[in-house]
Coordinates of N, CA and C in Angstrom, one line a residue:
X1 N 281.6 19.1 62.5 CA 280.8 18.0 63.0 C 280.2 17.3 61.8
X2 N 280.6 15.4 61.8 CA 279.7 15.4 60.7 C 278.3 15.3 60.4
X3 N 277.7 15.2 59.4 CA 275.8 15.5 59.5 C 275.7 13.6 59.3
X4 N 274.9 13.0 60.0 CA 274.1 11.8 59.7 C 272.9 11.8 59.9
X5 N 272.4 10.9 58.8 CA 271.2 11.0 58.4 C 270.2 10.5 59.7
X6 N 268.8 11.0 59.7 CA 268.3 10.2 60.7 C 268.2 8.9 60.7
X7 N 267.9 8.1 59.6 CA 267.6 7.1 59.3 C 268.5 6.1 59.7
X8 N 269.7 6.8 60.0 CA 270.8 5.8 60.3 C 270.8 5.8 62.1
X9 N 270.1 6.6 62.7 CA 269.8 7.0 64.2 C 268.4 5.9 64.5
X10 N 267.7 6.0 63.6 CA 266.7 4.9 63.8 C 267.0 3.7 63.5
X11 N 268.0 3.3 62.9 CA 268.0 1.7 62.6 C 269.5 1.1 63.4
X12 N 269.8 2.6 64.7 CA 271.1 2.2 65.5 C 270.6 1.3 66.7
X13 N 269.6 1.2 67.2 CA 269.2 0.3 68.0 C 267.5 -0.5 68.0
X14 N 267.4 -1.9 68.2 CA 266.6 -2.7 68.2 C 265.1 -1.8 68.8
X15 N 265.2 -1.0 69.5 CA 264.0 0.1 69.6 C 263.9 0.6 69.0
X16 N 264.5 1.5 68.7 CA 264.2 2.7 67.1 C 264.2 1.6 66.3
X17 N 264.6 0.8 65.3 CA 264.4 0.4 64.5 C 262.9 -0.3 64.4
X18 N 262.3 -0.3 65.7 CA 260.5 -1.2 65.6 C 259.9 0.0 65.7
X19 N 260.3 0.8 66.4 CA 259.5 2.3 66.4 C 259.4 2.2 65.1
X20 N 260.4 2.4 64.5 CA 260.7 3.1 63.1 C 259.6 2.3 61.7
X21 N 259.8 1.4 61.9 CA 258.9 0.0 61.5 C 257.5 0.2 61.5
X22 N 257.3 0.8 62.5 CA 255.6 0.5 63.1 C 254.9 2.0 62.7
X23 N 255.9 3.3 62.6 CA 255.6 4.4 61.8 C 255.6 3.8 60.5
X24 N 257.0 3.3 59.9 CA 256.6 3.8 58.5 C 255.3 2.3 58.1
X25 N 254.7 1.6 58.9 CA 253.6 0.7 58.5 C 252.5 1.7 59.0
X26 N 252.4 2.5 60.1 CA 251.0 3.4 60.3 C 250.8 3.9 59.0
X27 N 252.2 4.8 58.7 CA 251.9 5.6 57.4 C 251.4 5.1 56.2
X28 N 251.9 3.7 55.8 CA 251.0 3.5 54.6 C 249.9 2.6 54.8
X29 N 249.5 2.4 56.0 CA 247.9 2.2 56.1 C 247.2 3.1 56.0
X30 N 247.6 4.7 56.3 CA 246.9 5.7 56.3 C 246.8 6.4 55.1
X31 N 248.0 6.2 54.5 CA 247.6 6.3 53.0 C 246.8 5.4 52.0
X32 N 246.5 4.1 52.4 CA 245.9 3.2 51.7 C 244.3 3.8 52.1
X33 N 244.2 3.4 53.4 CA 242.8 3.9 54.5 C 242.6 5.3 53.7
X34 N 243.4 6.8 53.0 CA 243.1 7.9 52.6 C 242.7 7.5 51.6
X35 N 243.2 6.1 50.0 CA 242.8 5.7 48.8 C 241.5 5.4 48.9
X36 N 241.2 4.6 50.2 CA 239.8 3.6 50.2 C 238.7 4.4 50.5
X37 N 238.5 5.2 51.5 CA 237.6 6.1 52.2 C 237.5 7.6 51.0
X38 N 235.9 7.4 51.3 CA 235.8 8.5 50.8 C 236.7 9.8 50.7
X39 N 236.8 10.7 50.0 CA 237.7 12.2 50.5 C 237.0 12.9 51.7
X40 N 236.2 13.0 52.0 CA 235.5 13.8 52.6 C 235.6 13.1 53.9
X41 N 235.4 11.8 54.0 CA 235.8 11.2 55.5 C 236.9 11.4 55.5
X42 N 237.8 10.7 54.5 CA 239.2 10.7 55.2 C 239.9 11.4 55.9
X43 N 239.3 12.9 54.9 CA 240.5 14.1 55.7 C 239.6 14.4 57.0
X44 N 238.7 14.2 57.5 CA 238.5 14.1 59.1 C 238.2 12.9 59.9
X45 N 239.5 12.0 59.2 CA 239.9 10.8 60.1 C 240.8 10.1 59.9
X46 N 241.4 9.5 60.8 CA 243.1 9.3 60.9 C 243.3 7.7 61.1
X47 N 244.7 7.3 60.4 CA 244.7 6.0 61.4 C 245.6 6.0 62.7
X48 N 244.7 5.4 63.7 CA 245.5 5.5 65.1 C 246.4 4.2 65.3
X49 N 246.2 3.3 64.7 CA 247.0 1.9 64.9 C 246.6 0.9 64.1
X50 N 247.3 0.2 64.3 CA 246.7 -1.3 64.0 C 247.4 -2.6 64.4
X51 N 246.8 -3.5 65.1 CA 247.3 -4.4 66.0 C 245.9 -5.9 65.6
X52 N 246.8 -7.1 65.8 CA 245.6 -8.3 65.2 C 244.8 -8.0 64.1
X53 N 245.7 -7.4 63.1 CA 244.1 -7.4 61.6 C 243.3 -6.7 62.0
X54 N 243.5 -5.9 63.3 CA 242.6 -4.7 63.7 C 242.9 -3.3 62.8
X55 N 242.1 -2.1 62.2 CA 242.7 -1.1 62.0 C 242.1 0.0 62.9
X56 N 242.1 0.7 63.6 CA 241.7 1.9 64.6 C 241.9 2.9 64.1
X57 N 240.9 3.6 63.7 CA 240.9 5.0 62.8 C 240.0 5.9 64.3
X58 N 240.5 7.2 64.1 CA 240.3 8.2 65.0 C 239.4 8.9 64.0
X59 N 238.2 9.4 64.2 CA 237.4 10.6 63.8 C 237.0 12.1 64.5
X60 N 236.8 13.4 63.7 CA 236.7 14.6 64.4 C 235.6 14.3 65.2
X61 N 234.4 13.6 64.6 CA 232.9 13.8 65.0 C 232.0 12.9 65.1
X62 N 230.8 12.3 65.6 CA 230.1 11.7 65.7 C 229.7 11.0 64.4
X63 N 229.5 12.0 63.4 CA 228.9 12.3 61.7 C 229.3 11.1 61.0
X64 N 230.5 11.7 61.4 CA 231.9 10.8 60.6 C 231.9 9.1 61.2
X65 N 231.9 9.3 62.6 CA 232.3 7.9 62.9 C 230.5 7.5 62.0
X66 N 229.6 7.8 62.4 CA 228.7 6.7 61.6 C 228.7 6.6 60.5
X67 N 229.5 7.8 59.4 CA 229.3 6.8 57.8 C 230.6 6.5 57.9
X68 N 231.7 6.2 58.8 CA 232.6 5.5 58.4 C 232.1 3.6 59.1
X69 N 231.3 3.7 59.8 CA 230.5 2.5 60.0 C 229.5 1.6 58.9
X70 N 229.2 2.4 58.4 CA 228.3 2.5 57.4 C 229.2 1.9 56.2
X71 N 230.1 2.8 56.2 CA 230.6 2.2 54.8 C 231.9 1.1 54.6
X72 N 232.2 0.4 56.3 CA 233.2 -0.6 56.6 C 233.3 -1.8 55.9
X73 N 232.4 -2.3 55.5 CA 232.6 -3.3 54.6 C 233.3 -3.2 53.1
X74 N 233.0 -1.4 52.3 CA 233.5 -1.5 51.7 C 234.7 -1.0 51.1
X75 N 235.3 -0.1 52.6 CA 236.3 0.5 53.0 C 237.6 -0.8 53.3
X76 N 237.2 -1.8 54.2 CA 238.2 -3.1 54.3 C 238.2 -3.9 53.0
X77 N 237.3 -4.1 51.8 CA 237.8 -4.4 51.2 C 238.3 -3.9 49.7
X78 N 238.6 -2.6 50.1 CA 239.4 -2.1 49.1 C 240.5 -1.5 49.5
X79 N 240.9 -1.8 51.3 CA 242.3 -1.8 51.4 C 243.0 -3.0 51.8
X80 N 242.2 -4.5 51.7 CA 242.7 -5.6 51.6 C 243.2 -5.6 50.4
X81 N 242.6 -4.8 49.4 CA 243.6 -5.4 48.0 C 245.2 -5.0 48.3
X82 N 245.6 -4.1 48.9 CA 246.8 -3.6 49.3 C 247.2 -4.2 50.3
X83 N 246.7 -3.9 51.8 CA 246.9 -5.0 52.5 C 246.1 -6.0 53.2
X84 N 246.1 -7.3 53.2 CA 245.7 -8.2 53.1 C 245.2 -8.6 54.6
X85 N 246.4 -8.4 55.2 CA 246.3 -8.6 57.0 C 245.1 -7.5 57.5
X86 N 244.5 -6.3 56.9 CA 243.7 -5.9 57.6 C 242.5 -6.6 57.3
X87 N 241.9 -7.1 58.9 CA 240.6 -7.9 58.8 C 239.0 -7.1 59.5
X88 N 239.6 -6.1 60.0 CA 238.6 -5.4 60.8 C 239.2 -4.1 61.2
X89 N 237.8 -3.2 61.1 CA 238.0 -1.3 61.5 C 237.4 -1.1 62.7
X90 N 238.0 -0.7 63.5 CA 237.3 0.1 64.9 C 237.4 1.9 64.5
X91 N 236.5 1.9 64.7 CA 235.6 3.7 64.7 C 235.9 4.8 65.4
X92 N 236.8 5.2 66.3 CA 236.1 6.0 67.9 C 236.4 7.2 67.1
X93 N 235.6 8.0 68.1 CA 235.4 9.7 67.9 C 236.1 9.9 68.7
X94 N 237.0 11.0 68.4 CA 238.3 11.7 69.4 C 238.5 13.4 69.2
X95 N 237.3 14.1 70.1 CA 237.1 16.0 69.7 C 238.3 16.4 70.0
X96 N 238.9 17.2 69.1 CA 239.8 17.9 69.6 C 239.3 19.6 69.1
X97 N 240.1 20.3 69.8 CA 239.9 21.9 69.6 C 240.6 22.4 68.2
X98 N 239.7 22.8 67.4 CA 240.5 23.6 66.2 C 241.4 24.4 66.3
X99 N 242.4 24.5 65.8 CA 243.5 25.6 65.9 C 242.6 27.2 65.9
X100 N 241.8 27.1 65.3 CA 240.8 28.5 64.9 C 240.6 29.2 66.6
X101 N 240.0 27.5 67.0 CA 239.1 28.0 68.3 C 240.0 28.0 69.7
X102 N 241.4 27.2 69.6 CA 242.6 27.6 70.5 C 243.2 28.9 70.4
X103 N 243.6 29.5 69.1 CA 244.1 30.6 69.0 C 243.2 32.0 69.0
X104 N 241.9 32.0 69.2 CA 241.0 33.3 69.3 C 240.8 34.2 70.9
X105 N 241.7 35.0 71.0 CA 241.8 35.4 72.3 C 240.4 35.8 72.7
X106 N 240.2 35.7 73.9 CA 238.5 36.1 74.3 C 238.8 37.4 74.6
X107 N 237.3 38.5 74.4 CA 237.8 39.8 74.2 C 236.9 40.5 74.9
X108 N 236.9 41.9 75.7 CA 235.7 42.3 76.3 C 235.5 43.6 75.5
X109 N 234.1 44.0 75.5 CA 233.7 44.7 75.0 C 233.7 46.1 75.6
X110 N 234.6 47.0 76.0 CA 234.2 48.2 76.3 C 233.1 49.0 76.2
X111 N 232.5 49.5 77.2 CA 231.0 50.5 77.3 C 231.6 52.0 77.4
X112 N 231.1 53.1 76.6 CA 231.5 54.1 77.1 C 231.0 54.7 78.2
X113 N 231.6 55.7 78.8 CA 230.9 56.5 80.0 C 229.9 56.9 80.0
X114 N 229.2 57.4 78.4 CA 227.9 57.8 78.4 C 227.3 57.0 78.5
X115 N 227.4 55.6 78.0 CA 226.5 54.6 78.0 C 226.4 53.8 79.1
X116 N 227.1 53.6 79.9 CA 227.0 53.5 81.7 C 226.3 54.7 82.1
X117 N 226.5 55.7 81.8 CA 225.3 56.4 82.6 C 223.8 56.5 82.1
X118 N 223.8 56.0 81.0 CA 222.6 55.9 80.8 C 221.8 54.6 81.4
X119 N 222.8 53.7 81.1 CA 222.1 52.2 81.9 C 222.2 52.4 83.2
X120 N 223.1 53.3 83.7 CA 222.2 53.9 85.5 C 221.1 54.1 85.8
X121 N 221.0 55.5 84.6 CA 219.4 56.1 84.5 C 218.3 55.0 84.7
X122 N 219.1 54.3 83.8 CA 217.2 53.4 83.2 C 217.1 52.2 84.4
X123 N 218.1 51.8 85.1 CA 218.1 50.8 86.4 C 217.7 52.0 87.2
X124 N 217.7 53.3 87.4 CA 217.4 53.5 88.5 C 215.7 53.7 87.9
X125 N 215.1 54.1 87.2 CA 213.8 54.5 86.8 C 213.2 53.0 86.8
X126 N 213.0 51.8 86.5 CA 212.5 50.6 86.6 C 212.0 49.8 88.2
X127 N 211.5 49.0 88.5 CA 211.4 48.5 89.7 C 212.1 47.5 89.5
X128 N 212.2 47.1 91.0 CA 212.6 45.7 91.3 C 212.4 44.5 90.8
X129 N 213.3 43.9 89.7 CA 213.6 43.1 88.8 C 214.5 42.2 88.5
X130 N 214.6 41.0 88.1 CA 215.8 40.8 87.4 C 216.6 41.2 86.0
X131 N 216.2 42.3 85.8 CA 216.3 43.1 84.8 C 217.7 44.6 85.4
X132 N 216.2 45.2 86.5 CA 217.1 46.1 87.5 C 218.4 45.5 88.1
X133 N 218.7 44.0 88.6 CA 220.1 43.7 88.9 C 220.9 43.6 88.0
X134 N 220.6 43.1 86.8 CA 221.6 43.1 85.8 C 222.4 44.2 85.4
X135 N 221.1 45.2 85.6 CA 222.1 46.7 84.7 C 222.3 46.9 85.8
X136 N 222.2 46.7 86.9 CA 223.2 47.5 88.3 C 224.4 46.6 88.1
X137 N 224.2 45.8 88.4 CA 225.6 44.8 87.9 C 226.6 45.2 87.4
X138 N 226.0 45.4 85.6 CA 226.5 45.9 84.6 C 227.5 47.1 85.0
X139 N 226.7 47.7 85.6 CA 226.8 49.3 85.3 C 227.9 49.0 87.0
X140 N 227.7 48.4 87.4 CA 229.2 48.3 88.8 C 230.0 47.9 88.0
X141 N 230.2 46.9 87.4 CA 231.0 46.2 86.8 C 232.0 47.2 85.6
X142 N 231.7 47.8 85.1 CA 232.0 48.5 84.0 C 232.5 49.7 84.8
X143 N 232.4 50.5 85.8 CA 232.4 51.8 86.5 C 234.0 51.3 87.7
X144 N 234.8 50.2 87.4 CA 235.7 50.0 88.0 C 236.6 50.9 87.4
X145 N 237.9 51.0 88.1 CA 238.9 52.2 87.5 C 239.7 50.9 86.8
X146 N 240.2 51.3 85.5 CA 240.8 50.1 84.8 C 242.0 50.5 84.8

């Protein structure tokens, strides 16, 4: 079978070829937008498009979108020197979940037997509390056959 390139798959029809167009123009606004913008913003914010001399950059956080507000005037004109058609930046905050915090299984803490019987003892020695429910709770909860 022979190997062809992708490139030649994207520029086989009038679709993929504007797809293809409109990626490789995202990409080097976002590398122009990574030149202009501080380091520190940049790498927690992206470009999402750009349409009418608009550019639409996505940020992790609140933090970010306001000193990337803050510093718009001097962010557009140091990627006008590059390209010229951008006339304006739109900001939005877009939270996504860290890989850290998607991949961390949630975990239960095992109680030993002694230590359920002791949080018996002491729920049964106490009065009527919301204290006393919790460790009866507890102590049901934990006393299941696993």
């Amino acid at each position: 079978m022979p190997t062809n390139k992708i490139g030649k798959f994207l520029t086989a029809s009038a679709e993929l070829k504007a797809l293809s167009d409109k990626a490789q123009k995202l990409l080097q606004l976002q590398n122009t937008f990574f030149d202009s913008a501080p380091p520190s913003l940049a790498q927690a914010s992206r470009v999402k498009n750009f349409r009418a001399g608009m550019l639409f950059i996505v940020v992790e956080n609140a933090a970010v979108a306001a000193k990337l507000r803050q510093l718009t005037p001097r962010i557009i004109s140091n990627i006008r020197k590059f390209e010229p058609q951008v006339t304006g930046i739109q900001v939005t905050v877009q939270v996504t979940r860290s890989q850290n915090e998607a991949s961390l299984p949630s975990r239960k803490n095992k109680i030993s037997l002694d230590s359920i019987d002791k949080l018996r003892n002491l729920s049964e020695k106490i009065v009527n509390s919301p204290l006393k429910s919790a460790l009866t709770n507890l102590v049901r909860r934990h006393n299941r056959p696993r």
